[in-house]
């Protein structure tokens, strides 16, 4: 459950920051860079504000629940790198920023940090898969609720 809380913190923070800051401090990570296919590397919604904010909040939450701050930084970083990887895949699929790609949107940001830290933390594949599945379900079921509350821009 603690790892799930860190995942939610890392991935929820960019959404909350966007809600309150709008376009302020929203510098795209890819700086508008396009690949040979003409598509953006990650897209305009992947920002340094969201990345750094997500990492810092993940570290703070990790520390508050008994992990080291460094563990939280690294776990949050890996989670958001997984999110960037999913954006890269979606751009190559010609999907616009913030579009839905079922599974691609939820799984990498949970699976990457959980897999990397499995040996260090002493949990196995079952825990990795259960936490990933729980994160996936919370994301799929919770996003429409957050949209109705005005927190998310899209219901997915």
Short mmCIF file of N, CA and C in Angstrom, two decimals:
data_model
loop_
_atom_site.label_atom_id
_atom_site.label_comp_id
_atom_site.label_asym_id
_atom_site.label_seq_id
_atom_site.Cartn_x
_atom_site.Cartn_y
_atom_site.Cartn_z
N UNK A 1 0.81 -1.20 0.00
CA UNK A 1 0.00 0.00 0.00
C UNK A 1 0.86 1.26 0.00
N UNK A 2 2.00 1.22 0.70
CA UNK A 2 2.87 2.40 0.75
C UNK A 2 3.43 2.74 -0.63
N UNK A 3 3.81 1.71 -1.37
CA UNK A 3 4.35 1.95 -2.71
C UNK A 3 3.28 2.54 -3.62
N UNK A 4 2.06 2.09 -3.46
CA UNK A 4 0.94 2.63 -4.24
C UNK A 4 0.75 4.11 -3.93
N UNK A 5 0.88 4.48 -2.69
CA UNK A 5 0.74 5.88 -2.29
C UNK A 5 1.82 6.75 -2.93
N UNK A 6 3.03 6.23 -3.01
CA UNK A 6 4.12 6.98 -3.66
C UNK A 6 3.83 7.11 -5.15
N UNK A 7 3.35 6.04 -5.78
CA UNK A 7 3.00 6.11 -7.21
C UNK A 7 1.92 7.15 -7.46
N UNK A 8 0.89 7.14 -6.65
CA UNK A 8 -0.20 8.09 -6.81
C UNK A 8 0.31 9.52 -6.61
N UNK A 9 1.18 9.70 -5.65
CA UNK A 9 1.75 11.03 -5.38
C UNK A 9 2.56 11.53 -6.57
N UNK A 10 3.44 10.68 -7.08
CA UNK A 10 4.29 11.08 -8.20
C UNK A 10 3.46 11.41 -9.44
N UNK A 11 2.47 10.60 -9.72
CA UNK A 11 1.70 10.77 -10.95
C UNK A 11 0.52 11.73 -10.81
N UNK A 12 0.06 11.95 -9.60
CA UNK A 12 -1.04 12.88 -9.38
C UNK A 12 -0.59 14.32 -9.27
N UNK A 13 0.62 14.53 -8.80
CA UNK A 13 1.13 15.89 -8.61
C UNK A 13 1.13 16.71 -9.90
N UNK A 14 1.61 16.19 -11.04
CA UNK A 14 1.57 17.00 -12.26
C UNK A 14 0.15 17.44 -12.63
N UNK A 15 -0.83 16.59 -12.40
CA UNK A 15 -2.22 16.93 -12.71
C UNK A 15 -2.68 18.08 -11.82
N UNK A 16 -2.38 17.99 -10.54
CA UNK A 16 -2.78 19.04 -9.60
C UNK A 16 -2.04 20.35 -9.89
N UNK A 17 -0.76 20.27 -10.20
CA UNK A 17 0.00 21.47 -10.53
C UNK A 17 -0.56 22.15 -11.77
N UNK A 18 -0.95 21.35 -12.76
CA UNK A 18 -1.54 21.93 -13.98
C UNK A 18 -2.85 22.62 -13.65
N UNK A 19 -3.63 22.03 -12.79
CA UNK A 19 -4.93 22.59 -12.41
C UNK A 19 -4.78 23.97 -11.77
N UNK A 20 -3.79 24.12 -10.92
CA UNK A 20 -3.63 25.37 -10.19
C UNK A 20 -2.72 26.39 -10.87
N UNK A 21 -1.73 25.94 -11.61
CA UNK A 21 -0.80 26.87 -12.25
C UNK A 21 -1.12 27.12 -13.72
N UNK A 22 -2.04 26.33 -14.30
CA UNK A 22 -2.39 26.45 -15.72
C UNK A 22 -1.10 26.34 -16.55
N UNK A 23 -0.80 27.37 -17.34
CA UNK A 23 0.36 27.32 -18.21
C UNK A 23 1.62 27.94 -17.59
N UNK A 24 1.50 28.47 -16.38
CA UNK A 24 2.68 29.06 -15.74
C UNK A 24 3.68 27.96 -15.40
N UNK A 25 4.92 28.23 -15.71
CA UNK A 25 6.04 27.32 -15.42
C UNK A 25 5.90 25.97 -16.14
N UNK A 26 5.12 25.93 -17.20
CA UNK A 26 4.86 24.67 -17.92
C UNK A 26 5.79 24.53 -19.12
N UNK A 27 7.08 24.43 -18.84
CA UNK A 27 8.06 24.29 -19.90
C UNK A 27 8.13 22.83 -20.33
N UNK A 28 7.85 22.55 -21.61
CA UNK A 28 7.86 21.16 -22.08
C UNK A 28 9.25 20.52 -21.93
N UNK A 29 9.26 19.30 -21.50
CA UNK A 29 10.51 18.57 -21.33
C UNK A 29 11.22 18.41 -22.67
N UNK A 30 10.44 18.20 -23.73
CA UNK A 30 11.06 17.99 -25.04
C UNK A 30 11.40 19.29 -25.77
N UNK A 31 11.09 20.44 -25.17
CA UNK A 31 11.38 21.76 -25.75
C UNK A 31 10.87 21.90 -27.18
N UNK A 32 9.83 21.17 -27.52
CA UNK A 32 9.27 21.24 -28.87
C UNK A 32 9.99 20.37 -29.88
N UNK A 33 10.94 19.57 -29.44
CA UNK A 33 11.73 18.72 -30.33
C UNK A 33 10.83 17.72 -31.05
N UNK A 34 11.05 17.58 -32.35
CA UNK A 34 10.30 16.60 -33.14
C UNK A 34 11.26 15.56 -33.71
N UNK A 35 10.74 14.37 -33.89
CA UNK A 35 11.51 13.28 -34.47
C UNK A 35 11.30 13.25 -35.97
N UNK A 36 11.94 12.31 -36.65
CA UNK A 36 11.86 12.23 -38.11
C UNK A 36 10.45 11.96 -38.61
N UNK A 37 9.58 11.43 -37.74
CA UNK A 37 8.20 11.19 -38.14
C UNK A 37 7.35 12.46 -38.06
N UNK A 38 7.98 13.58 -37.64
CA UNK A 38 7.27 14.85 -37.55
C UNK A 38 6.54 15.07 -36.23
N UNK A 39 6.49 14.05 -35.41
CA UNK A 39 5.79 14.16 -34.13
C UNK A 39 6.71 14.60 -33.01
N UNK A 40 6.11 15.24 -32.02
CA UNK A 40 6.86 15.66 -30.84
C UNK A 40 7.43 14.44 -30.12
N UNK A 41 8.53 14.65 -29.42
CA UNK A 41 9.15 13.57 -28.66
C UNK A 41 8.20 13.08 -27.56
N UNK A 42 7.73 14.00 -26.72
CA UNK A 42 6.80 13.66 -25.63
C UNK A 42 5.47 14.40 -25.73
N UNK A 43 5.49 15.61 -26.22
CA UNK A 43 4.28 16.43 -26.30
C UNK A 43 4.31 17.57 -25.30
N UNK A 44 3.41 18.52 -25.51
CA UNK A 44 3.43 19.74 -24.70
C UNK A 44 2.95 19.55 -23.26
N UNK A 45 2.28 18.44 -22.97
CA UNK A 45 1.76 18.27 -21.60
C UNK A 45 2.77 17.63 -20.64
N UNK A 46 3.89 17.19 -21.14
CA UNK A 46 4.95 16.65 -20.27
C UNK A 46 5.92 17.79 -19.97
N UNK A 47 5.80 18.35 -18.77
CA UNK A 47 6.55 19.55 -18.42
C UNK A 47 7.56 19.31 -17.30
N UNK A 48 8.53 20.22 -17.24
CA UNK A 48 9.50 20.17 -16.15
C UNK A 48 8.81 20.43 -14.82
N UNK A 49 7.79 21.29 -14.82
CA UNK A 49 7.03 21.56 -13.60
C UNK A 49 6.43 20.27 -13.05
N UNK A 50 5.79 19.51 -13.92
CA UNK A 50 5.17 18.26 -13.50
C UNK A 50 6.18 17.21 -13.09
N UNK A 51 7.26 17.10 -13.85
CA UNK A 51 8.30 16.12 -13.55
C UNK A 51 8.96 16.41 -12.21
N UNK A 52 9.45 17.63 -12.04
CA UNK A 52 10.14 17.97 -10.79
C UNK A 52 9.19 17.98 -9.60
N UNK A 53 7.98 18.49 -9.80
CA UNK A 53 6.99 18.49 -8.73
C UNK A 53 6.61 17.09 -8.31
N UNK A 54 6.40 16.21 -9.29
CA UNK A 54 6.04 14.82 -9.00
C UNK A 54 7.14 14.08 -8.25
N UNK A 55 8.38 14.32 -8.65
CA UNK A 55 9.51 13.68 -7.98
C UNK A 55 9.62 14.17 -6.54
N UNK A 56 9.51 15.46 -6.35
CA UNK A 56 9.66 16.03 -5.00
C UNK A 56 8.53 15.59 -4.07
N UNK A 57 7.31 15.58 -4.56
CA UNK A 57 6.19 15.15 -3.71
C UNK A 57 6.30 13.65 -3.41
N UNK A 58 6.72 12.86 -4.39
CA UNK A 58 6.93 11.43 -4.14
C UNK A 58 7.98 11.23 -3.05
N UNK A 59 9.05 12.02 -3.09
CA UNK A 59 10.10 11.91 -2.07
C UNK A 59 9.58 12.31 -0.70
N UNK A 60 8.80 13.38 -0.66
CA UNK A 60 8.24 13.83 0.62
C UNK A 60 7.27 12.80 1.20
N UNK A 61 6.39 12.27 0.35
CA UNK A 61 5.44 11.26 0.81
C UNK A 61 6.18 10.01 1.28
N UNK A 62 7.18 9.58 0.50
CA UNK A 62 7.97 8.40 0.90
C UNK A 62 8.59 8.61 2.27
N UNK A 63 9.17 9.77 2.48
CA UNK A 63 9.81 10.08 3.76
C UNK A 63 8.78 10.08 4.90
N UNK A 64 7.60 10.66 4.63
CA UNK A 64 6.55 10.73 5.66
C UNK A 64 6.02 9.36 6.06
N UNK A 65 6.09 8.39 5.14
CA UNK A 65 5.55 7.06 5.45
C UNK A 65 6.64 6.03 5.79
N UNK A 66 7.87 6.52 6.01
CA UNK A 66 8.89 5.64 6.54
C UNK A 66 10.02 5.22 5.62
N UNK A 67 10.01 5.67 4.39
CA UNK A 67 11.13 5.39 3.48
C UNK A 67 12.11 6.55 3.55
N UNK A 68 13.26 6.38 2.93
CA UNK A 68 14.20 7.51 2.88
C UNK A 68 13.75 8.49 1.80
N UNK A 69 14.17 9.73 1.97
CA UNK A 69 13.86 10.76 0.98
C UNK A 69 14.47 10.38 -0.37
N UNK A 70 15.69 9.84 -0.34
CA UNK A 70 16.37 9.43 -1.57
C UNK A 70 15.59 8.33 -2.29
N UNK A 71 15.09 7.36 -1.52
CA UNK A 71 14.27 6.31 -2.13
C UNK A 71 13.08 6.94 -2.85
N UNK A 72 12.41 7.87 -2.20
CA UNK A 72 11.26 8.54 -2.81
C UNK A 72 11.63 9.30 -4.07
N UNK A 73 12.78 9.97 -4.04
CA UNK A 73 13.25 10.69 -5.23
C UNK A 73 13.43 9.73 -6.40
N UNK A 74 14.13 8.63 -6.14
CA UNK A 74 14.41 7.67 -7.21
C UNK A 74 13.15 6.95 -7.68
N UNK A 75 12.29 6.58 -6.74
CA UNK A 75 11.04 5.90 -7.10
C UNK A 75 10.16 6.83 -7.93
N UNK A 76 10.05 8.09 -7.50
CA UNK A 76 9.27 9.07 -8.24
C UNK A 76 9.86 9.33 -9.62
N UNK A 77 11.18 9.45 -9.68
CA UNK A 77 11.85 9.66 -10.97
C UNK A 77 11.55 8.52 -11.92
N UNK A 78 11.71 7.29 -11.46
CA UNK A 78 11.45 6.14 -12.32
C UNK A 78 9.98 6.08 -12.76
N UNK A 79 9.09 6.43 -11.87
CA UNK A 79 7.68 6.43 -12.23
C UNK A 79 7.40 7.44 -13.34
N UNK A 80 7.96 8.63 -13.20
CA UNK A 80 7.71 9.65 -14.21
C UNK A 80 8.49 9.41 -15.50
N UNK A 81 9.61 8.71 -15.42
CA UNK A 81 10.30 8.26 -16.64
C UNK A 81 9.42 7.24 -17.36
N UNK A 82 8.77 6.36 -16.60
CA UNK A 82 7.81 5.43 -17.20
C UNK A 82 6.67 6.17 -17.89
N UNK A 83 6.22 7.26 -17.29
CA UNK A 83 5.18 8.08 -17.89
C UNK A 83 5.68 8.73 -19.18
N UNK A 84 6.92 9.21 -19.18
CA UNK A 84 7.50 9.77 -20.40
C UNK A 84 7.60 8.71 -21.49
N UNK A 85 7.97 7.49 -21.10
CA UNK A 85 8.06 6.39 -22.08
C UNK A 85 6.70 6.13 -22.71
N UNK A 86 5.64 6.18 -21.90
CA UNK A 86 4.31 5.96 -22.47
C UNK A 86 3.94 7.10 -23.42
N UNK A 87 4.35 8.32 -23.10
CA UNK A 87 4.08 9.45 -24.00
C UNK A 87 4.85 9.29 -25.31
N UNK A 88 6.09 8.84 -25.22
CA UNK A 88 6.89 8.60 -26.41
C UNK A 88 6.20 7.57 -27.32
N UNK A 89 5.72 6.50 -26.73
CA UNK A 89 5.01 5.46 -27.50
C UNK A 89 3.74 6.04 -28.13
N UNK A 90 2.99 6.80 -27.36
CA UNK A 90 1.75 7.38 -27.89
C UNK A 90 2.02 8.36 -29.03
N UNK A 91 3.10 9.14 -28.95
CA UNK A 91 3.43 10.06 -30.04
C UNK A 91 3.81 9.27 -31.29
N UNK A 92 4.49 8.14 -31.12
CA UNK A 92 4.85 7.33 -32.28
C UNK A 92 3.61 6.67 -32.88
N UNK A 93 2.58 6.48 -32.05
CA UNK A 93 1.31 5.92 -32.53
C UNK A 93 0.44 7.02 -33.15
N UNK A 94 0.99 8.24 -33.23
CA UNK A 94 0.30 9.42 -33.79
C UNK A 94 -0.88 9.87 -32.94
N UNK A 95 -0.87 9.54 -31.66
CA UNK A 95 -1.92 9.99 -30.75
C UNK A 95 -1.52 11.36 -30.19
N UNK A 96 -2.44 12.30 -30.13
CA UNK A 96 -2.11 13.62 -29.60
C UNK A 96 -1.88 13.59 -28.08
N UNK A 97 -1.24 14.64 -27.57
CA UNK A 97 -1.02 14.76 -26.13
C UNK A 97 -2.34 14.67 -25.39
N UNK A 98 -2.32 14.01 -24.26
CA UNK A 98 -3.48 13.82 -23.38
C UNK A 98 -4.55 12.91 -23.97
N UNK A 99 -4.24 12.23 -25.08
CA UNK A 99 -5.20 11.27 -25.62
C UNK A 99 -5.10 9.97 -24.82
N UNK A 100 -6.08 9.12 -24.99
CA UNK A 100 -6.13 7.88 -24.22
C UNK A 100 -5.52 6.71 -24.98
N UNK A 101 -4.72 5.95 -24.30
CA UNK A 101 -4.18 4.70 -24.83
C UNK A 101 -4.26 3.71 -23.67
N UNK A 102 -5.32 2.96 -23.64
CA UNK A 102 -5.62 2.06 -22.53
C UNK A 102 -4.45 1.14 -22.23
N UNK A 103 -3.98 1.13 -21.01
CA UNK A 103 -2.84 0.32 -20.60
C UNK A 103 -1.52 1.05 -20.76
N UNK A 104 -1.30 1.63 -21.93
CA UNK A 104 -0.06 2.38 -22.17
C UNK A 104 0.00 3.59 -21.23
N UNK A 105 -1.16 4.15 -20.91
CA UNK A 105 -1.22 5.33 -20.03
C UNK A 105 -0.95 5.01 -18.57
N UNK A 106 -1.16 3.80 -18.15
CA UNK A 106 -1.11 3.50 -16.72
C UNK A 106 0.01 2.55 -16.31
N UNK A 107 0.35 1.62 -17.15
CA UNK A 107 1.24 0.53 -16.72
C UNK A 107 2.72 0.92 -16.60
N UNK A 108 3.32 1.62 -17.58
CA UNK A 108 4.76 1.89 -17.46
C UNK A 108 5.16 2.67 -16.21
N UNK A 109 4.35 3.66 -15.81
CA UNK A 109 4.74 4.47 -14.65
C UNK A 109 4.65 3.72 -13.33
N UNK A 110 3.93 2.62 -13.31
CA UNK A 110 3.90 1.78 -12.11
C UNK A 110 4.92 0.64 -12.22
N UNK A 111 4.95 0.01 -13.37
CA UNK A 111 5.79 -1.18 -13.54
C UNK A 111 7.29 -0.88 -13.47
N UNK A 112 7.72 0.24 -14.04
CA UNK A 112 9.15 0.55 -14.05
C UNK A 112 9.74 0.69 -12.64
N UNK A 113 9.22 1.57 -11.79
CA UNK A 113 9.84 1.67 -10.46
C UNK A 113 9.64 0.42 -9.61
N UNK A 114 8.49 -0.21 -9.74
CA UNK A 114 8.24 -1.42 -8.95
C UNK A 114 9.20 -2.54 -9.33
N UNK A 115 9.47 -2.69 -10.61
CA UNK A 115 10.39 -3.73 -11.08
C UNK A 115 11.82 -3.43 -10.65
N UNK A 116 12.24 -2.18 -10.82
CA UNK A 116 13.61 -1.80 -10.46
C UNK A 116 13.87 -2.01 -8.97
N UNK A 117 12.90 -1.68 -8.13
CA UNK A 117 13.10 -1.76 -6.68
C UNK A 117 12.69 -3.08 -6.06
N UNK A 118 12.21 -4.03 -6.84
CA UNK A 118 11.73 -5.31 -6.28
C UNK A 118 12.82 -6.02 -5.48
N UNK A 119 14.00 -6.14 -6.01
CA UNK A 119 15.09 -6.83 -5.28
C UNK A 119 15.51 -6.03 -4.06
N UNK A 120 15.65 -4.74 -4.21
CA UNK A 120 16.06 -3.88 -3.10
C UNK A 120 15.07 -3.94 -1.94
N UNK A 121 13.79 -3.97 -2.28
CA UNK A 121 12.73 -3.95 -1.26
C UNK A 121 12.38 -5.35 -0.77
N UNK A 122 12.77 -6.37 -1.52
CA UNK A 122 12.50 -7.73 -1.10
C UNK A 122 11.11 -8.25 -1.41
N UNK A 123 10.44 -7.66 -2.38
CA UNK A 123 9.15 -8.20 -2.81
C UNK A 123 9.31 -8.82 -4.19
N UNK A 124 8.37 -9.64 -4.57
CA UNK A 124 8.49 -10.37 -5.82
C UNK A 124 7.53 -9.91 -6.90
N UNK A 125 7.40 -10.78 -7.88
CA UNK A 125 6.56 -10.48 -9.04
C UNK A 125 5.09 -10.32 -8.66
N UNK A 126 4.63 -11.08 -7.68
CA UNK A 126 3.22 -10.99 -7.29
C UNK A 126 2.90 -9.60 -6.76
N UNK A 127 3.73 -9.08 -5.87
CA UNK A 127 3.51 -7.74 -5.34
C UNK A 127 3.60 -6.70 -6.45
N UNK A 128 4.60 -6.84 -7.31
CA UNK A 128 4.76 -5.91 -8.43
C UNK A 128 3.50 -5.88 -9.28
N UNK A 129 3.00 -7.05 -9.63
CA UNK A 129 1.80 -7.12 -10.47
C UNK A 129 0.55 -6.62 -9.75
N UNK A 130 0.41 -6.95 -8.47
CA UNK A 130 -0.76 -6.49 -7.71
C UNK A 130 -0.79 -4.97 -7.55
N UNK A 131 0.35 -4.38 -7.24
CA UNK A 131 0.40 -2.92 -7.09
C UNK A 131 0.17 -2.25 -8.45
N UNK A 132 0.76 -2.81 -9.50
CA UNK A 132 0.55 -2.26 -10.84
C UNK A 132 -0.92 -2.35 -11.24
N UNK A 133 -1.54 -3.48 -11.00
CA UNK A 133 -2.96 -3.66 -11.32
C UNK A 133 -3.83 -2.71 -10.51
N UNK A 134 -3.53 -2.55 -9.23
CA UNK A 134 -4.30 -1.63 -8.39
C UNK A 134 -4.15 -0.20 -8.88
N UNK A 135 -2.92 0.20 -9.22
CA UNK A 135 -2.68 1.54 -9.76
C UNK A 135 -3.46 1.73 -11.06
N UNK A 136 -3.41 0.73 -11.92
CA UNK A 136 -4.14 0.76 -13.19
C UNK A 136 -5.64 0.97 -12.95
N UNK A 137 -6.22 0.17 -12.06
CA UNK A 137 -7.65 0.27 -11.79
C UNK A 137 -8.03 1.60 -11.15
N UNK A 138 -7.22 2.07 -10.22
CA UNK A 138 -7.49 3.37 -9.61
C UNK A 138 -7.43 4.49 -10.64
N UNK A 139 -6.49 4.39 -11.56
CA UNK A 139 -6.36 5.39 -12.61
C UNK A 139 -7.56 5.38 -13.54
N UNK A 140 -7.93 4.19 -13.99
CA UNK A 140 -9.05 4.06 -14.93
C UNK A 140 -10.37 4.47 -14.29
N UNK A 141 -10.59 4.05 -13.05
CA UNK A 141 -11.85 4.36 -12.37
C UNK A 141 -11.86 5.75 -11.75
N UNK A 142 -10.71 6.24 -11.33
CA UNK A 142 -10.64 7.53 -10.66
C UNK A 142 -10.57 8.72 -11.59
N UNK A 143 -10.02 8.55 -12.78
CA UNK A 143 -9.87 9.68 -13.70
C UNK A 143 -11.20 10.34 -14.06
N UNK A 144 -12.25 9.59 -14.37
CA UNK A 144 -13.53 10.25 -14.66
C UNK A 144 -14.07 11.06 -13.47
N UNK A 145 -13.84 10.57 -12.28
CA UNK A 145 -14.28 11.29 -11.07
C UNK A 145 -13.50 12.60 -10.94
N UNK A 146 -12.19 12.53 -11.12
CA UNK A 146 -11.36 13.73 -11.05
C UNK A 146 -11.72 14.73 -12.15
N UNK A 147 -12.12 14.23 -13.29
CA UNK A 147 -12.57 15.09 -14.39
C UNK A 147 -13.85 15.84 -13.98
N UNK A 148 -14.81 15.10 -13.42
CA UNK A 148 -16.07 15.72 -12.97
C UNK A 148 -15.84 16.75 -11.87
N UNK A 149 -14.82 16.53 -11.06
CA UNK A 149 -14.49 17.48 -9.99
C UNK A 149 -13.70 18.68 -10.50
N UNK A 150 -13.34 18.65 -11.78
CA UNK A 150 -12.59 19.76 -12.37
C UNK A 150 -11.10 19.71 -12.12
N UNK A 151 -10.60 18.58 -11.67
CA UNK A 151 -9.17 18.45 -11.38
C UNK A 151 -8.40 18.03 -12.63
N UNK A 152 -8.98 17.12 -13.40
CA UNK A 152 -8.37 16.66 -14.65
C UNK A 152 -9.01 17.37 -15.84
N UNK A 153 -8.21 17.56 -16.90
CA UNK A 153 -8.73 18.16 -18.13
C UNK A 153 -9.53 17.16 -18.95
N UNK A 154 -9.18 15.88 -18.83
CA UNK A 154 -9.81 14.82 -19.62
C UNK A 154 -10.33 13.74 -18.68
N UNK A 155 -11.39 13.03 -19.11
CA UNK A 155 -11.95 11.98 -18.24
C UNK A 155 -11.16 10.68 -18.26
N UNK A 156 -9.96 10.67 -18.83
CA UNK A 156 -9.15 9.45 -18.89
C UNK A 156 -7.74 9.70 -18.43
#
